[in-house]
Short mmCIF file of C-alpha atoms and ligand atoms in Angstrom, two decimals:
data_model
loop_
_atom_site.label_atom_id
_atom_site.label_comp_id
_atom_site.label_asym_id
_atom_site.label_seq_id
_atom_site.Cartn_x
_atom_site.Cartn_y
_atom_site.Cartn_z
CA UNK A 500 106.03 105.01 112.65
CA UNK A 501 102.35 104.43 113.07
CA UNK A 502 101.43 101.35 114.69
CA UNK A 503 100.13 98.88 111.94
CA UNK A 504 96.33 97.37 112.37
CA UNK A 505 97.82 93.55 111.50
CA UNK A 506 101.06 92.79 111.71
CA UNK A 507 102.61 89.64 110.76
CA UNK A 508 106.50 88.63 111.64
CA UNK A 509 108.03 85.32 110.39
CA UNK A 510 104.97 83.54 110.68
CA UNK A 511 105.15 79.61 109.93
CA UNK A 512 102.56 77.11 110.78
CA UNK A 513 103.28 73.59 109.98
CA UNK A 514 100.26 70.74 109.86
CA UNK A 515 102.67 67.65 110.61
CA UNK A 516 105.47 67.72 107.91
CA UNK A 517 103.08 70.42 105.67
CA UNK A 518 103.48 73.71 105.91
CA UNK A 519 101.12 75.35 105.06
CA UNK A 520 102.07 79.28 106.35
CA UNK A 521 105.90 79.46 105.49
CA UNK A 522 107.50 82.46 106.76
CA UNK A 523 104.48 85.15 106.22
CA UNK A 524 105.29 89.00 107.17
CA UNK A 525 103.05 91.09 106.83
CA UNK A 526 102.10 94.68 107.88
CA UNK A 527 98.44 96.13 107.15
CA UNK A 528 97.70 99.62 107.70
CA UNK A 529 94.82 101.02 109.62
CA UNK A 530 91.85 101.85 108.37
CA UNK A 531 92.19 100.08 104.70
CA UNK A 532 90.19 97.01 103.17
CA UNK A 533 92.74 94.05 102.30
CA UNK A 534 92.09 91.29 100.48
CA UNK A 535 94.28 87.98 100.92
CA UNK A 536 93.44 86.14 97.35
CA UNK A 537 94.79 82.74 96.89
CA UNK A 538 93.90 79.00 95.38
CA UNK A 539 91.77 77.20 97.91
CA UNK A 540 94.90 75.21 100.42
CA UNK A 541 97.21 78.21 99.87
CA UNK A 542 96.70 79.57 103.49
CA UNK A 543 94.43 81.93 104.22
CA UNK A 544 91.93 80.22 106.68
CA UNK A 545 95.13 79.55 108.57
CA UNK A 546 96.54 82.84 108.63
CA UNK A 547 93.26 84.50 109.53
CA UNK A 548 93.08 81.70 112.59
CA UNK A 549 96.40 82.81 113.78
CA UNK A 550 95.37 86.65 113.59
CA UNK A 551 92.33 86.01 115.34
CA UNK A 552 93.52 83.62 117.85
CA UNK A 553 92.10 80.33 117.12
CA UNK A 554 95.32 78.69 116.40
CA UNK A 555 98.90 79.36 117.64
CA UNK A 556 101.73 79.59 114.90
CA UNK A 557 104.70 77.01 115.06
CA UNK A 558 106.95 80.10 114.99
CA UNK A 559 106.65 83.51 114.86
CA UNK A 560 104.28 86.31 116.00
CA UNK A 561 101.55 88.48 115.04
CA UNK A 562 100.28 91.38 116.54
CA UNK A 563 96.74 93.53 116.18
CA UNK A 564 97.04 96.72 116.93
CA UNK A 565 100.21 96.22 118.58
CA UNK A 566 99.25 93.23 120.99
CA UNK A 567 100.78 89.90 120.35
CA UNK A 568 98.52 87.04 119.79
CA UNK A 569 100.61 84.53 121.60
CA UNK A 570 100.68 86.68 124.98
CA UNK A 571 98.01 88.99 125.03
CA UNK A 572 95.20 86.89 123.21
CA UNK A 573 93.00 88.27 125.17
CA UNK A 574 93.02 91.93 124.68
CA UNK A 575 93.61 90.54 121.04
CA UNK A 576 90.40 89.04 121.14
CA UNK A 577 88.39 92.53 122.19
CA UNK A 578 89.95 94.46 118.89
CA UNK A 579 88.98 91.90 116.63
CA UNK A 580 85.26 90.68 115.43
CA UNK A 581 85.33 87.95 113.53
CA UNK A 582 83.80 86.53 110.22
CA UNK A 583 85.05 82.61 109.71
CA UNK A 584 84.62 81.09 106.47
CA UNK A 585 81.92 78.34 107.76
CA UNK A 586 79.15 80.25 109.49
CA UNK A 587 78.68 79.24 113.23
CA UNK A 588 75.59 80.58 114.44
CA UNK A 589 73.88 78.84 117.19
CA UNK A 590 70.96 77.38 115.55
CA UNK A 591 69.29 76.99 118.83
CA UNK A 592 68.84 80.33 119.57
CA UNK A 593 67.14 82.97 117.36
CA UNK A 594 68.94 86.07 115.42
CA UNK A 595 68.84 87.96 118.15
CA UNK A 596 69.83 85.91 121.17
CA UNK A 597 73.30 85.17 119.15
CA UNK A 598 73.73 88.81 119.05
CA UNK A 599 73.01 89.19 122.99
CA UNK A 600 74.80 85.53 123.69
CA UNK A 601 77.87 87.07 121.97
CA UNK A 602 78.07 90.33 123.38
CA UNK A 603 77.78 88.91 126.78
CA UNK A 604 80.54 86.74 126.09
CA UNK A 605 82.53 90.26 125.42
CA UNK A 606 81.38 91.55 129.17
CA UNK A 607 78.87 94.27 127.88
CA UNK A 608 75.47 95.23 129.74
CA UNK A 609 71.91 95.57 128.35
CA UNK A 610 72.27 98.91 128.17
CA UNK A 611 74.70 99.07 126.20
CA UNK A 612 74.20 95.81 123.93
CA UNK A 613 70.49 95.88 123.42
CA UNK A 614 70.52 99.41 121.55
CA UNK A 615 73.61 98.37 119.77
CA UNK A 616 71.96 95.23 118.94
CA UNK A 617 68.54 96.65 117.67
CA UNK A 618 70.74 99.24 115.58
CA UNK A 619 72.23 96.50 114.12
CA UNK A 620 69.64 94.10 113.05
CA UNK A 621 67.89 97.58 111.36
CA UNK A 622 70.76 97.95 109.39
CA UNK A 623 71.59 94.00 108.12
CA UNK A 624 67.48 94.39 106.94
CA UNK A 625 66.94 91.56 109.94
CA UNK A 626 65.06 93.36 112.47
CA UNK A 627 61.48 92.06 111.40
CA UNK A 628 63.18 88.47 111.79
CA UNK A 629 65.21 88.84 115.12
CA UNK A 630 62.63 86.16 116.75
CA UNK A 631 63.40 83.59 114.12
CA UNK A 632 66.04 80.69 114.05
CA UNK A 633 69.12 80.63 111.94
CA UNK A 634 67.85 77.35 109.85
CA UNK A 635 65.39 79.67 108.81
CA UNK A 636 67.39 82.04 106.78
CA UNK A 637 68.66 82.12 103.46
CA UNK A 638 72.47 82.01 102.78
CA UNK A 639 73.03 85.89 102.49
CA UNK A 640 70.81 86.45 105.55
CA UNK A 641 73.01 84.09 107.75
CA UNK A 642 76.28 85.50 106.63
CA UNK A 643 74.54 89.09 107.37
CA UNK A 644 74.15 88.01 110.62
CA UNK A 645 77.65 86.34 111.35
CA UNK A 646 78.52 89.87 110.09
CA UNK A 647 76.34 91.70 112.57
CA UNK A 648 77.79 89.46 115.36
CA UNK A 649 80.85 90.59 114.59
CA UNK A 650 80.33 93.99 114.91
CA UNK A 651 78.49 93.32 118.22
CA UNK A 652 81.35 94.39 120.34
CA UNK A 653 82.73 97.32 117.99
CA UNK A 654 85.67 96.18 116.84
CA UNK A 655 88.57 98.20 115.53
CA UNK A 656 89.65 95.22 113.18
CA UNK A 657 87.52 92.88 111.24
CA UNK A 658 88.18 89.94 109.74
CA UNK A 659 85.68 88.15 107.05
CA UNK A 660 87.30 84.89 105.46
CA UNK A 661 85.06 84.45 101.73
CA UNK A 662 82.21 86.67 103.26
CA UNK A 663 80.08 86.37 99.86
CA UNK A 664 80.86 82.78 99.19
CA UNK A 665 78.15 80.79 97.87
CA UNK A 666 75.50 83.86 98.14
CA UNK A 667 73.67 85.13 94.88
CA UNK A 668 74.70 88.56 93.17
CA UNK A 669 72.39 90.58 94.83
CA UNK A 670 73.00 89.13 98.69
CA UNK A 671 76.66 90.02 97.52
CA UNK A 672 75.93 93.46 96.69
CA UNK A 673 73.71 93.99 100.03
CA UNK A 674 76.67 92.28 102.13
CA UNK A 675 79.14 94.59 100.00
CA UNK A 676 77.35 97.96 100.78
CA UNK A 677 77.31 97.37 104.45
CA UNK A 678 80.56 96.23 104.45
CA UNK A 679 81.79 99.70 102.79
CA UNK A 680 79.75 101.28 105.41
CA UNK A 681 82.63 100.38 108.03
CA UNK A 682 85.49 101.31 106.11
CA UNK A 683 85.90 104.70 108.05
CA UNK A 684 85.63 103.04 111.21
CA UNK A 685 87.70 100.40 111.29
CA UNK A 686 90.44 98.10 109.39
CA UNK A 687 89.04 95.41 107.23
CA UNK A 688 90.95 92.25 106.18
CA UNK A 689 89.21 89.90 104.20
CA UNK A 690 89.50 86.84 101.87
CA UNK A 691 87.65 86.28 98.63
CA UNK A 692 87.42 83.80 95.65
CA UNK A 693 85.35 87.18 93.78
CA UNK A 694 88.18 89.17 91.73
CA UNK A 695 85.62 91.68 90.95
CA UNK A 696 84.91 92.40 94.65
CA UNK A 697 89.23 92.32 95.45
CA UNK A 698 89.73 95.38 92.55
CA UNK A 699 86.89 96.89 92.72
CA UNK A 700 86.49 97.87 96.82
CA UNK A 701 89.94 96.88 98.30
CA UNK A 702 92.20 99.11 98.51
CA UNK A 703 95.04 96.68 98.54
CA UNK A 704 95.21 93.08 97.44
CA UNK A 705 97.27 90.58 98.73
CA UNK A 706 98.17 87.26 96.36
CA UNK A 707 99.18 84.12 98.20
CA UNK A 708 99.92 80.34 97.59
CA UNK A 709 101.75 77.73 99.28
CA UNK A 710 101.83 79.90 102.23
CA UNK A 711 103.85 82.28 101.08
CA UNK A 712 102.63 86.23 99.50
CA UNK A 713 103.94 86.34 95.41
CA UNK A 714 102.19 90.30 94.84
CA UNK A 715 101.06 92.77 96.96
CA UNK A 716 99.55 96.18 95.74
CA UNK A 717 96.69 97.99 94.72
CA UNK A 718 94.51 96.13 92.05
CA UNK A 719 95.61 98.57 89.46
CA UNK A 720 99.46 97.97 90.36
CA UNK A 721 98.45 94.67 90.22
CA UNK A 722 97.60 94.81 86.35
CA UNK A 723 99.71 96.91 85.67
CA UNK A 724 102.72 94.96 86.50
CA UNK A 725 101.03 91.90 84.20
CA UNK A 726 100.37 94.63 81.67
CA UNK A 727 102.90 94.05 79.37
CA UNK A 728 100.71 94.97 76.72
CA UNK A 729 100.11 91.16 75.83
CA UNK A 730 96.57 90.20 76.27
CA UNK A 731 94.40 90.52 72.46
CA UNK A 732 91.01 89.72 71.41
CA UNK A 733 91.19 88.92 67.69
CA UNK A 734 88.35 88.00 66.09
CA UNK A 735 88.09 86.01 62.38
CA UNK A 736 85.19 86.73 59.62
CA UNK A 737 85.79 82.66 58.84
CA UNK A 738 87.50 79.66 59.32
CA UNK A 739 87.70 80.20 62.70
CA UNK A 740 88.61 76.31 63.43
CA UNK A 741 91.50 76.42 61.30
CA UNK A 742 93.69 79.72 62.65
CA UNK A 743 92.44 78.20 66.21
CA UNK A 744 94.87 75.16 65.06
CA UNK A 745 97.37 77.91 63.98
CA UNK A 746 96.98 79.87 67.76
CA UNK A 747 97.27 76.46 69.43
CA UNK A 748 100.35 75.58 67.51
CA UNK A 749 102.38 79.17 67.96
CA UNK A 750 104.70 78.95 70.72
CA UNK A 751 104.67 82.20 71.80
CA UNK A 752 100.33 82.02 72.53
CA UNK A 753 100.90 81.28 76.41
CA UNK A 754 96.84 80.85 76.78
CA UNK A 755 93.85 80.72 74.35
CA UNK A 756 89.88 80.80 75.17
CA UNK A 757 87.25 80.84 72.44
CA UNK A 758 84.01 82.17 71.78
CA UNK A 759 82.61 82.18 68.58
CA UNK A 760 85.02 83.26 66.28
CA UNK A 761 86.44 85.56 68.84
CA UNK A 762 89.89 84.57 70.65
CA UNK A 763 91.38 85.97 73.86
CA UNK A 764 95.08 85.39 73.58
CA UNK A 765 97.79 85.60 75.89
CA UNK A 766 101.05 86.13 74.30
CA UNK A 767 104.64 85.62 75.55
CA UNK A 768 105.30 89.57 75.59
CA UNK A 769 104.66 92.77 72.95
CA UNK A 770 107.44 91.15 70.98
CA UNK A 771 104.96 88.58 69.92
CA UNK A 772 102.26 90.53 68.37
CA UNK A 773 104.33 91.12 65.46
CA UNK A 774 105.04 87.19 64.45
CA UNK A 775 101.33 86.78 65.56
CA UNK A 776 100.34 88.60 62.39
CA UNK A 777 102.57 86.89 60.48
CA UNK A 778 101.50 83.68 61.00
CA UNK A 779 97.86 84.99 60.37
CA UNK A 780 97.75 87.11 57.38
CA UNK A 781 95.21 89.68 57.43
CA UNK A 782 92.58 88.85 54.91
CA UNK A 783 90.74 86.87 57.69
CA UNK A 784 90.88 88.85 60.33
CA UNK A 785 87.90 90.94 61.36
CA UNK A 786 89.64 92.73 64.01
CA UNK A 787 92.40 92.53 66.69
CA UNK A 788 92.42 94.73 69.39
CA UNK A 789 94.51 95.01 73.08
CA UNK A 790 92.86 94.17 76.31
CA UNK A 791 93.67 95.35 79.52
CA UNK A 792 94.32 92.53 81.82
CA UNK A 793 91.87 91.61 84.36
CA UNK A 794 92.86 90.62 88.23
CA UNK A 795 92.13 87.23 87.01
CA UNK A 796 94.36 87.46 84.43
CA UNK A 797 96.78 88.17 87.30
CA UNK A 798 95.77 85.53 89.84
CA UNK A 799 95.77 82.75 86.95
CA UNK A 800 99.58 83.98 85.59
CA UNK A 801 100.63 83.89 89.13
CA UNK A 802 98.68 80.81 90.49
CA UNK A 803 98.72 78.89 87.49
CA UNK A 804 95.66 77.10 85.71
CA UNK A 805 95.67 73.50 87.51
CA UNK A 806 92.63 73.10 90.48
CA UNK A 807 93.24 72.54 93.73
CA UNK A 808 91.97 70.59 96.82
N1 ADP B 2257 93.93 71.16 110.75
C1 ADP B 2257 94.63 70.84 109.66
N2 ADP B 2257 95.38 69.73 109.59
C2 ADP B 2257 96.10 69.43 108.49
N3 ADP B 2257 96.16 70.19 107.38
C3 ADP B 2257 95.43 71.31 107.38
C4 ADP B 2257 94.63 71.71 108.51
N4 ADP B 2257 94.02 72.88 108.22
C5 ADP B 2257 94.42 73.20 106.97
N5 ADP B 2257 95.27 72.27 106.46
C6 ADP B 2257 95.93 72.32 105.16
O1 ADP B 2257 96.68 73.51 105.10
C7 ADP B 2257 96.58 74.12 103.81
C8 ADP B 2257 96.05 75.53 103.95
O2 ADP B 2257 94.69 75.47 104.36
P1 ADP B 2257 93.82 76.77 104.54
O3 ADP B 2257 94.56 77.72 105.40
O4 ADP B 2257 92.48 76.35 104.97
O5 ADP B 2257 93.80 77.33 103.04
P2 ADP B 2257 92.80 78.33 102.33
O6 ADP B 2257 91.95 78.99 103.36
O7 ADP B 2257 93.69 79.28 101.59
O8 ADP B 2257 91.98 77.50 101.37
C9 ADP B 2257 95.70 73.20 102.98
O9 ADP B 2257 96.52 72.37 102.21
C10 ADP B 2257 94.92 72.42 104.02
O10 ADP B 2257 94.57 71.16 103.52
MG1 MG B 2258 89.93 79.10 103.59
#
Protein backbone atom coordinates (compact mmCIF):
# COMPACT_ATOMS: atom_id res chain seq x y z
CA UNK A 1 0.00 0.00 0.00
CA UNK A 2 1.06 3.54 -0.64
CA UNK A 3 2.17 5.38 2.25
CA UNK A 4 -0.69 7.86 3.27
CA UNK A 5 0.21 11.87 3.42
CA UNK A 6 -1.74 12.10 7.13
CA UNK A 7 -2.39 9.40 8.99
CA UNK A 8 -4.28 9.32 12.10
CA UNK A 9 -4.47 6.06 14.59
CA UNK A 10 -6.68 6.09 17.75
CA UNK A 11 -6.12 9.54 18.37
CA UNK A 12 -7.70 11.00 21.75
CA UNK A 13 -6.85 14.24 23.33
CA UNK A 14 -8.50 15.04 26.52
CA UNK A 15 -8.57 18.92 28.00
CA UNK A 16 -9.01 17.83 31.82
CA UNK A 17 -12.16 15.57 31.98
CA UNK A 18 -13.23 16.96 28.12
CA UNK A 19 -12.41 15.29 25.38
CA UNK A 20 -12.38 16.92 22.85
CA UNK A 21 -10.52 14.36 20.01
CA UNK A 22 -12.12 10.90 20.94
CA UNK A 23 -10.63 8.12 19.14
CA UNK A 24 -9.94 9.90 15.54
CA UNK A 25 -8.41 7.56 12.62
CA UNK A 26 -7.82 8.83 9.87
CA UNK A 27 -5.87 8.17 6.61
CA UNK A 28 -5.48 11.04 3.84
CA UNK A 29 -4.07 10.30 0.60
CA UNK A 30 -1.34 12.15 -1.12
CA UNK A 31 -1.72 14.70 -3.24
CA UNK A 32 -5.67 15.51 -2.53
CA UNK A 33 -7.34 18.71 -0.89
CA UNK A 34 -9.33 17.63 2.41
CA UNK A 35 -11.51 19.52 4.17
CA UNK A 36 -12.24 18.75 8.02
CA UNK A 37 -15.85 20.66 8.40
CA UNK A 38 -17.29 20.80 11.80
CA UNK A 39 -19.31 23.25 14.43
CA UNK A 40 -16.82 25.60 16.01
CA UNK A 41 -15.51 23.20 19.55
CA UNK A 42 -15.90 19.99 17.52
CA UNK A 43 -12.05 19.50 17.10
CA UNK A 44 -10.38 20.57 14.40
CA UNK A 45 -7.86 23.22 15.74
CA UNK A 46 -6.88 20.34 17.97
CA UNK A 47 -6.43 17.77 15.51
CA UNK A 48 -4.53 20.01 13.14
CA UNK A 49 -2.15 20.90 16.42
CA UNK A 50 -1.49 17.29 16.90
CA UNK A 51 -0.66 16.77 13.04
CA UNK A 52 1.53 19.59 13.05
CA UNK A 53 3.17 19.12 16.29
CA UNK A 54 2.10 21.79 18.55
CA UNK A 55 0.38 19.57 20.95
CA UNK A 56 0.94 15.89 21.92
CA UNK A 57 -2.22 13.54 21.94
CA UNK A 58 -3.24 11.81 25.34
CA UNK A 59 -3.15 8.56 23.32
CA UNK A 60 -2.50 7.53 20.12
CA UNK A 61 -0.32 8.46 17.09
CA UNK A 62 -0.20 10.23 13.94
CA UNK A 63 2.10 10.09 11.31
CA UNK A 64 2.96 12.53 8.05
CA UNK A 65 4.27 10.92 5.50
CA UNK A 66 5.07 8.02 7.49
CA UNK A 67 6.95 9.79 10.50
CA UNK A 68 5.32 9.75 13.84
CA UNK A 69 4.68 12.99 15.48
CA UNK A 70 5.43 11.84 18.95
CA UNK A 71 9.10 10.55 17.97
CA UNK A 72 10.19 12.08 14.99
CA UNK A 73 8.62 15.68 15.40
CA UNK A 74 11.24 16.93 13.93
CA UNK A 75 11.53 15.54 10.52
CA UNK A 76 7.64 15.97 10.99
CA UNK A 77 8.11 19.48 11.24
CA UNK A 78 10.26 19.84 7.70
CA UNK A 79 7.18 18.05 5.60
CA UNK A 80 4.70 20.20 6.95
CA UNK A 81 4.09 24.21 6.43
CA UNK A 82 1.69 25.44 8.39
CA UNK A 83 -1.44 27.78 8.23
CA UNK A 84 -3.01 28.23 12.04
CA UNK A 85 -6.32 29.60 12.37
CA UNK A 86 -5.09 32.98 14.26
CA UNK A 87 -2.45 34.56 12.06
CA UNK A 88 1.01 34.93 13.82
CA UNK A 89 3.10 37.10 11.87
CA UNK A 90 5.73 39.00 13.60
CA UNK A 91 4.48 42.43 13.45
CA UNK A 92 7.89 43.72 14.12
CA UNK A 93 9.39 42.75 11.16
CA UNK A 94 8.18 43.54 7.60
CA UNK A 95 6.60 40.92 4.91
CA UNK A 96 9.62 39.95 3.93
CA UNK A 97 11.86 39.49 6.94
CA UNK A 98 9.05 36.85 8.25
CA UNK A 99 9.61 35.04 5.10
CA UNK A 100 13.61 35.09 5.59
CA UNK A 101 13.13 34.79 9.69
CA UNK A 102 11.16 31.59 8.90
CA UNK A 103 13.14 29.97 6.42
CA UNK A 104 16.15 30.39 8.53
CA UNK A 105 14.45 28.79 11.25
CA UNK A 106 14.12 25.68 8.59
CA UNK A 107 18.21 25.79 8.06
CA UNK A 108 18.09 27.18 4.39
CA UNK A 109 20.78 29.69 2.86
CA UNK A 110 20.29 32.97 0.94
CA UNK A 111 20.74 31.37 -1.98
CA UNK A 112 18.37 29.33 -1.82
CA UNK A 113 15.63 31.32 0.31
CA UNK A 114 15.95 34.74 -1.17
CA UNK A 115 14.89 33.56 -4.84
CA UNK A 116 12.32 31.35 -3.32
CA UNK A 117 11.23 34.18 -1.30
CA UNK A 118 11.03 36.91 -4.11
CA UNK A 119 9.10 34.14 -6.24
CA UNK A 120 6.83 34.01 -3.66
CA UNK A 121 5.86 37.44 -2.69
CA UNK A 122 5.34 37.89 -6.89
CA UNK A 123 2.93 35.36 -6.76
CA UNK A 124 0.72 36.29 -3.28
CA UNK A 125 0.55 40.02 -5.37
CA UNK A 126 2.93 41.27 -2.20
CA UNK A 127 6.12 41.99 -3.77
CA UNK A 128 5.59 45.89 -4.14
CA UNK A 129 4.85 45.68 -0.23
CA UNK A 130 7.68 43.29 1.05
CA UNK A 131 9.23 46.50 3.01
CA UNK A 132 6.02 47.10 4.87
CA UNK A 133 4.79 45.82 8.36
CA UNK A 134 2.10 43.29 8.91
CA UNK A 135 -0.30 45.97 10.84
CA UNK A 136 -0.29 47.44 7.63
CA UNK A 137 -2.16 44.94 5.64
CA UNK A 138 -5.58 44.13 5.10
CA UNK A 139 -7.06 40.78 6.33
CA UNK A 140 -6.66 38.79 2.96
CA UNK A 141 -3.14 40.23 2.53
CA UNK A 142 -2.00 38.88 6.01
CA UNK A 143 -3.48 35.48 5.57
CA UNK A 144 -1.65 35.58 1.95
CA UNK A 145 1.31 35.97 3.67
CA UNK A 146 0.92 33.34 6.58
CA UNK A 147 0.26 31.32 3.37
CA UNK A 148 3.47 32.31 1.64
CA UNK A 149 5.37 31.53 4.92
CA UNK A 150 4.21 28.38 4.76
CA UNK A 151 5.34 27.49 1.61
CA UNK A 152 8.75 29.04 2.48
CA UNK A 153 10.38 25.76 3.09
CA UNK A 154 8.45 23.64 0.30
CA UNK A 155 6.49 21.53 2.02
CA UNK A 156 5.05 18.25 0.86
CA UNK A 157 1.96 18.71 3.26
CA UNK A 158 0.07 21.79 4.10
CA UNK A 159 -2.12 22.51 6.55
CA UNK A 160 -4.52 25.82 6.55
CA UNK A 161 -7.07 25.79 9.61
CA UNK A 162 -10.24 28.45 8.22
CA UNK A 163 -7.71 30.01 5.65
CA UNK A 164 -10.56 32.48 4.26
CA UNK A 165 -12.12 33.24 7.57
CA UNK A 166 -13.22 36.64 8.05
CA UNK A 167 -11.76 37.84 4.45
CA UNK A 168 -14.21 39.40 1.80
CA UNK A 169 -15.35 37.34 -1.40
CA UNK A 170 -12.85 38.46 -3.56
CA UNK A 171 -9.60 38.01 -0.99
CA UNK A 172 -11.31 34.46 -0.85
CA UNK A 173 -11.24 33.89 -4.41
CA UNK A 174 -7.46 35.32 -4.74
CA UNK A 175 -6.44 33.03 -1.61
CA UNK A 176 -8.52 30.12 -3.41
CA UNK A 177 -6.70 30.36 -6.84
CA UNK A 178 -3.30 30.19 -5.32
CA UNK A 179 -4.23 27.66 -3.17
CA UNK A 180 -5.36 25.38 -6.32
CA UNK A 181 -2.10 26.32 -7.73
CA UNK A 182 -0.39 23.73 -5.21
CA UNK A 183 -2.64 20.99 -5.58
CA UNK A 184 -0.17 19.06 -7.95
CA UNK A 185 2.56 19.58 -5.69
CA UNK A 186 1.64 18.71 -2.58
CA UNK A 187 -1.23 17.32 -0.08
CA UNK A 188 -3.55 19.90 1.26
CA UNK A 189 -5.63 19.51 4.47
CA UNK A 190 -7.63 22.25 5.44
CA UNK A 191 -10.55 23.45 7.64
CA UNK A 192 -13.37 25.74 6.62
CA UNK A 193 -16.68 27.27 7.96
CA UNK A 194 -17.33 28.07 3.70
CA UNK A 195 -19.46 24.96 2.33
CA UNK A 196 -19.15 26.41 -1.02
CA UNK A 197 -15.31 26.34 -0.90
CA UNK A 198 -15.48 22.33 0.88
CA UNK A 199 -17.72 21.03 -2.48
CA UNK A 200 -16.64 23.02 -4.77
CA UNK A 201 -12.44 22.51 -4.67
CA UNK A 202 -11.97 19.57 -2.19
CA UNK A 203 -11.79 16.61 -3.35
CA UNK A 204 -12.86 14.96 -0.18
CA UNK A 205 -14.70 16.34 2.81
CA UNK A 206 -14.43 15.27 6.12
CA UNK A 207 -17.57 16.02 8.77
CA UNK A 208 -16.69 16.09 12.43
CA UNK A 209 -18.21 16.96 15.92
CA UNK A 210 -17.53 16.11 19.36
CA UNK A 211 -14.27 14.83 18.24
CA UNK A 212 -15.32 12.20 16.49
CA UNK A 213 -15.74 11.97 12.10
CA UNK A 214 -19.90 11.21 11.33
CA UNK A 215 -19.25 11.35 7.01
CA UNK A 216 -16.47 11.17 4.99
CA UNK A 217 -16.61 11.36 1.06
CA UNK A 218 -16.58 13.40 -1.82
CA UNK A 219 -19.06 16.43 -1.64
CA UNK A 220 -21.26 14.79 -4.16
CA UNK A 221 -21.35 11.39 -2.04
CA UNK A 222 -21.95 13.61 0.54
CA UNK A 223 -25.44 14.80 -0.94
CA UNK A 224 -26.10 12.13 -2.28
CA UNK A 225 -26.35 10.05 0.74
CA UNK A 226 -28.82 13.05 2.27
CA UNK A 227 -30.53 12.89 -1.10
CA UNK A 228 -33.38 11.08 -0.33
CA UNK A 229 -35.26 13.04 -2.64
CA UNK A 230 -36.77 15.17 0.33
CA UNK A 231 -35.80 18.73 0.09
CA UNK A 232 -38.91 21.04 -1.99
CA UNK A 233 -39.36 24.57 -2.73
CA UNK A 234 -43.11 25.16 -2.97
CA UNK A 235 -44.23 28.31 -3.56
CA UNK A 236 -48.13 29.75 -2.88
CA UNK A 237 -50.00 32.45 -5.28
CA UNK A 238 -51.72 33.59 -1.63
CA UNK A 239 -52.24 33.12 1.79
CA UNK A 240 -48.95 32.33 2.29
CA UNK A 241 -49.25 32.92 6.31
CA UNK A 242 -51.88 30.50 6.62
CA UNK A 243 -50.37 27.05 4.79
CA UNK A 244 -47.02 28.36 6.69
CA UNK A 245 -49.27 27.46 9.94
CA UNK A 246 -50.26 24.24 8.05
CA UNK A 247 -46.16 23.38 7.18
CA UNK A 248 -45.34 24.25 10.80
CA UNK A 249 -48.01 22.00 12.13
CA UNK A 250 -47.26 18.69 9.74
CA UNK A 251 -45.17 16.33 11.49
CA UNK A 252 -43.45 14.97 8.85
CA UNK A 253 -41.87 18.92 7.72
CA UNK A 254 -38.44 18.22 9.63
CA UNK A 255 -37.32 22.05 8.72
CA UNK A 256 -39.03 25.12 7.14
CA UNK A 257 -37.38 28.62 5.91
CA UNK A 258 -39.42 31.34 4.22
CA UNK A 259 -39.09 33.86 1.72
CA UNK A 260 -41.84 35.51 0.36
CA UNK A 261 -44.32 33.17 -0.40
CA UNK A 262 -41.70 30.67 -1.28
CA UNK A 263 -40.91 27.68 1.30
CA UNK A 264 -37.87 25.40 1.43
CA UNK A 265 -39.05 22.28 3.16
CA UNK A 266 -37.38 19.45 4.54
CA UNK A 267 -39.48 16.45 4.76
CA UNK A 268 -39.16 13.21 6.80
CA UNK A 269 -38.44 11.08 3.49
CA UNK A 270 -40.15 10.74 -0.32
CA UNK A 271 -42.97 9.06 1.56
CA UNK A 272 -43.99 12.44 2.72
CA UNK A 273 -44.48 14.34 -0.39
CA UNK A 274 -47.58 12.57 -1.00
CA UNK A 275 -49.51 13.56 2.50
CA UNK A 276 -47.75 16.98 1.89
CA UNK A 277 -50.18 17.55 -0.95
CA UNK A 278 -52.84 16.41 0.83
CA UNK A 279 -52.79 18.57 3.48
CA UNK A 280 -52.34 21.46 0.87
CA UNK A 281 -54.72 21.09 -1.88
CA UNK A 282 -53.60 22.41 -5.06
CA UNK A 283 -55.62 25.44 -5.91
CA UNK A 284 -52.99 27.55 -4.01
CA UNK A 285 -50.09 26.35 -5.01
CA UNK A 286 -48.03 28.13 -7.64
CA UNK A 287 -45.50 25.53 -7.93
CA UNK A 288 -43.57 22.77 -6.06
CA UNK A 289 -40.54 21.57 -7.29
CA UNK A 290 -37.41 19.12 -5.81
CA UNK A 291 -34.15 20.57 -4.74
CA UNK A 292 -31.00 18.99 -4.65
CA UNK A 293 -29.54 19.21 -1.27
CA UNK A 294 -26.79 21.51 -0.59
CA UNK A 295 -23.50 20.53 1.69
CA UNK A 296 -25.22 22.66 4.15
CA UNK A 297 -28.11 20.84 4.02
CA UNK A 298 -25.73 18.01 5.00
CA UNK A 299 -23.65 19.66 7.71
CA UNK A 300 -26.98 21.09 9.42
CA UNK A 301 -28.84 17.28 9.26
CA UNK A 302 -25.70 15.94 10.67
CA UNK A 303 -24.63 18.75 13.13
CA UNK A 304 -27.90 19.83 14.05
CA UNK A 305 -29.32 23.53 14.12
CA UNK A 306 -28.35 24.70 17.84
CA UNK A 307 -24.95 27.28 17.95
CA UNK A 308 -22.10 26.55 19.56
CA UNK A 309 -19.29 28.11 21.70
N1 LIG B 1 -6.28 24.44 25.68
C1 LIG B 1 -7.54 24.05 25.91
N2 LIG B 1 -8.00 23.80 27.15
C2 LIG B 1 -9.27 23.39 27.37
N3 LIG B 1 -10.17 23.17 26.40
C3 LIG B 1 -9.79 23.41 25.14
C4 LIG B 1 -8.45 23.85 24.81
N4 LIG B 1 -8.36 23.98 23.47
C5 LIG B 1 -9.57 23.65 22.99
N5 LIG B 1 -10.43 23.29 23.97
C6 LIG B 1 -11.80 22.82 23.80
O1 LIG B 1 -11.78 21.68 22.98
C7 LIG B 1 -12.86 21.69 22.05
C8 LIG B 1 -12.32 21.61 20.63
O2 LIG B 1 -11.65 22.83 20.33
P1 LIG B 1 -11.02 23.09 18.91
O3 LIG B 1 -10.16 21.95 18.54
O4 LIG B 1 -10.41 24.44 18.94
O5 LIG B 1 -12.33 23.07 17.99
P2 LIG B 1 -12.59 23.69 16.55
O6 LIG B 1 -11.28 24.08 15.95
O7 LIG B 1 -13.29 22.59 15.80
O8 LIG B 1 -13.50 24.87 16.75
C9 LIG B 1 -13.65 22.95 22.34
O9 LIG B 1 -14.74 22.62 23.16
C10 LIG B 1 -12.66 23.84 23.06
O10 LIG B 1 -13.32 24.71 23.93
MG1 LIG C 1 -10.62 25.86 15.21
Amino acid sequence: MIEPAVSLQSVTKTYGSFTAVDDFSLQVERGIIFALLGPNGAGKTTLIKILTTLMRPSSGDAFIEGHSVLTHGKQVRRLIGVVPQENNLDRYLTARENLVFHARMHGLSPQHYNPRIDRLLDLIGLANRQSDFPDTFSGGMQRRLVVARALVHDPQVLFLDEPTTGLDPQSRRVLWDHIQTLRSRMTIFLTTHYMDEADTFCDRIMIMDHGKALVDGTASALKDALSQAHIYEVEFRNHSDRYEEILRSLPFVESLERSGNAFRLVLTGEESLKPLMDSLGSSDVRKICLQEPTLEDVFLELTGRTIRE
